[in-house]
Short mmCIF file of C-alpha atoms in Angstrom, two decimals:
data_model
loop_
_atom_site.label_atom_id
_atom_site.label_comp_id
_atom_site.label_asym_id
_atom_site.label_seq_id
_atom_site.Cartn_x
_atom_site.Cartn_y
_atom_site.Cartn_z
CA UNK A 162 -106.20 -104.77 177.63
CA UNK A 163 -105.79 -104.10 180.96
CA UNK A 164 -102.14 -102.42 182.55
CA UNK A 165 -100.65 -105.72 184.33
CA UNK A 166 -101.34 -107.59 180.83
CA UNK A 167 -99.92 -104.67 178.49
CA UNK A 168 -96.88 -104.36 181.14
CA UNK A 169 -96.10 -108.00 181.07
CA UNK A 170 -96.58 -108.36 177.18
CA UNK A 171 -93.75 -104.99 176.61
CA UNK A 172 -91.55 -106.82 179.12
CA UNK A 173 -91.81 -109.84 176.98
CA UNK A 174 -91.03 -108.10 173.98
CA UNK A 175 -88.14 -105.97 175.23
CA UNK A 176 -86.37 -108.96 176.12
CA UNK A 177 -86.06 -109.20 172.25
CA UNK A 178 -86.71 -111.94 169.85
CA UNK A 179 -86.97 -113.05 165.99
CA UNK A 180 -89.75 -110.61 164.81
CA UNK A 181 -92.47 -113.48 164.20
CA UNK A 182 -92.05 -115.08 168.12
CA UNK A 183 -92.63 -110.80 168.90
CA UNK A 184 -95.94 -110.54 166.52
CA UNK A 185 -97.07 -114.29 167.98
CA UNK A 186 -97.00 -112.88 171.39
CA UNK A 187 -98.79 -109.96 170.59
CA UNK A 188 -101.59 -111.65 168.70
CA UNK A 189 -102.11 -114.42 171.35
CA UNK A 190 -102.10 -111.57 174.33
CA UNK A 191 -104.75 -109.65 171.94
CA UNK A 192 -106.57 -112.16 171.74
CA UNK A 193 -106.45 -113.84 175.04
CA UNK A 194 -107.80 -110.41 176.11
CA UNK A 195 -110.43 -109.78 173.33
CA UNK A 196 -109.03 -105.95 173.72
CA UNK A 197 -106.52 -103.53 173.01
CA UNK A 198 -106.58 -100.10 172.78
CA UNK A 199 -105.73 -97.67 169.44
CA UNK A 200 -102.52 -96.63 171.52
CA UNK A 201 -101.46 -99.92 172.76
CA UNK A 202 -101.38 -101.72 169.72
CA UNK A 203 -99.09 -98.35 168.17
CA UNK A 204 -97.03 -98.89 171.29
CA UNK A 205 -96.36 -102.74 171.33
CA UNK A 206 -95.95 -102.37 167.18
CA UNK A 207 -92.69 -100.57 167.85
CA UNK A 208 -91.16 -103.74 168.78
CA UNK A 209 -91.91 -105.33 165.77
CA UNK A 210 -88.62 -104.25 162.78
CA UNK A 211 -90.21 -105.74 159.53
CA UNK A 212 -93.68 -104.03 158.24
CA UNK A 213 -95.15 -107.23 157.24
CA UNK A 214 -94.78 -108.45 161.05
CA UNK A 215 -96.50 -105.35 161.89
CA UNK A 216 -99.14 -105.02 159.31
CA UNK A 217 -99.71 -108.77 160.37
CA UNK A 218 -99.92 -107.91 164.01
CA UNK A 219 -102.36 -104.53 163.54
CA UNK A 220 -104.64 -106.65 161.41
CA UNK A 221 -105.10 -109.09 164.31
CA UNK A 222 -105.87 -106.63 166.61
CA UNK A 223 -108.43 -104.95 165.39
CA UNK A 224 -111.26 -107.04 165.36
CA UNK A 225 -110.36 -106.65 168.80
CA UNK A 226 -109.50 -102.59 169.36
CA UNK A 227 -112.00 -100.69 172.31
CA UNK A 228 -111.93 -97.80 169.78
CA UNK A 229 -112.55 -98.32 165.92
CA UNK A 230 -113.00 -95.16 164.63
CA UNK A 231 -109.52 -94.03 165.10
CA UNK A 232 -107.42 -97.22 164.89
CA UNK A 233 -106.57 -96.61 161.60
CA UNK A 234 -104.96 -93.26 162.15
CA UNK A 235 -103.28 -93.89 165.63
CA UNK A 236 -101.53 -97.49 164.45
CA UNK A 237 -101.22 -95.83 161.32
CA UNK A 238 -98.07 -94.40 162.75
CA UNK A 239 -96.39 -97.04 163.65
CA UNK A 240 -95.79 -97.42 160.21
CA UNK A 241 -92.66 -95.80 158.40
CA UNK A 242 -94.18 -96.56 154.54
CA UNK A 243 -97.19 -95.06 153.53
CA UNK A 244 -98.41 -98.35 151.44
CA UNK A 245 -98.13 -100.03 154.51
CA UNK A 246 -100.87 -97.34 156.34
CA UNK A 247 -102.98 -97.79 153.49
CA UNK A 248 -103.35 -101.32 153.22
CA UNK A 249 -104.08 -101.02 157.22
CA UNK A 250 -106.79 -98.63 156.16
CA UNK A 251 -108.31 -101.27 153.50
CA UNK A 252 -108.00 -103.87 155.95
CA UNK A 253 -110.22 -101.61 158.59
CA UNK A 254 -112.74 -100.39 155.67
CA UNK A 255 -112.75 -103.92 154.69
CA UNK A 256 -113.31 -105.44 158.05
CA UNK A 257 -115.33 -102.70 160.22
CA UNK A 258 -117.70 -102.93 162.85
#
């Protein structure tokens, strides 16, 4: 995803928001882009509270991440639970390029 897009989307989501409008707007930007980065997606799922909105949103993203091999461990840490990282991680084995 390219800066002006990723700027514009954490604008949209620091204005806050019920958690599902927040993971909405970052699936439809994600997707609208067909890209986001490991370190993006980590960065916009900080505005997301609940860990179903954000397992939700990482699981969109990925078919559309620019780097595969370590979106798993950077989104990962978004997460506070560790369940939550490793159904991320079955998602990704589950799903991979």
């Amino acid at each position: 995803m390219n800066s002006y897009t990723f700027d514009n989307l954490v604008s949209s989501l620091q204005k806050g928001g019920a958690d599902k409008n927040k993971v909405d707007s970052i699936k439809t930007t994600v997707q609208a882009a067909k890209a986001v980065s490991a370190s993006q997606m980590a960065q916009l799922l900080k505005f997301v509270s609940f860990s179903a909105g954000k397992l939700e949103a990482a699981k969109a993203g990925y078919q559309y991440t620019t780097d595969p091999y370590s979106y798993g461990n950077i989104v990962g840490e978004a997460f506070s639970f560790s369940g939550d990282k490793a159904k991320l991680n079955a998602y990704i084995r589950d799903n991979s390029h």
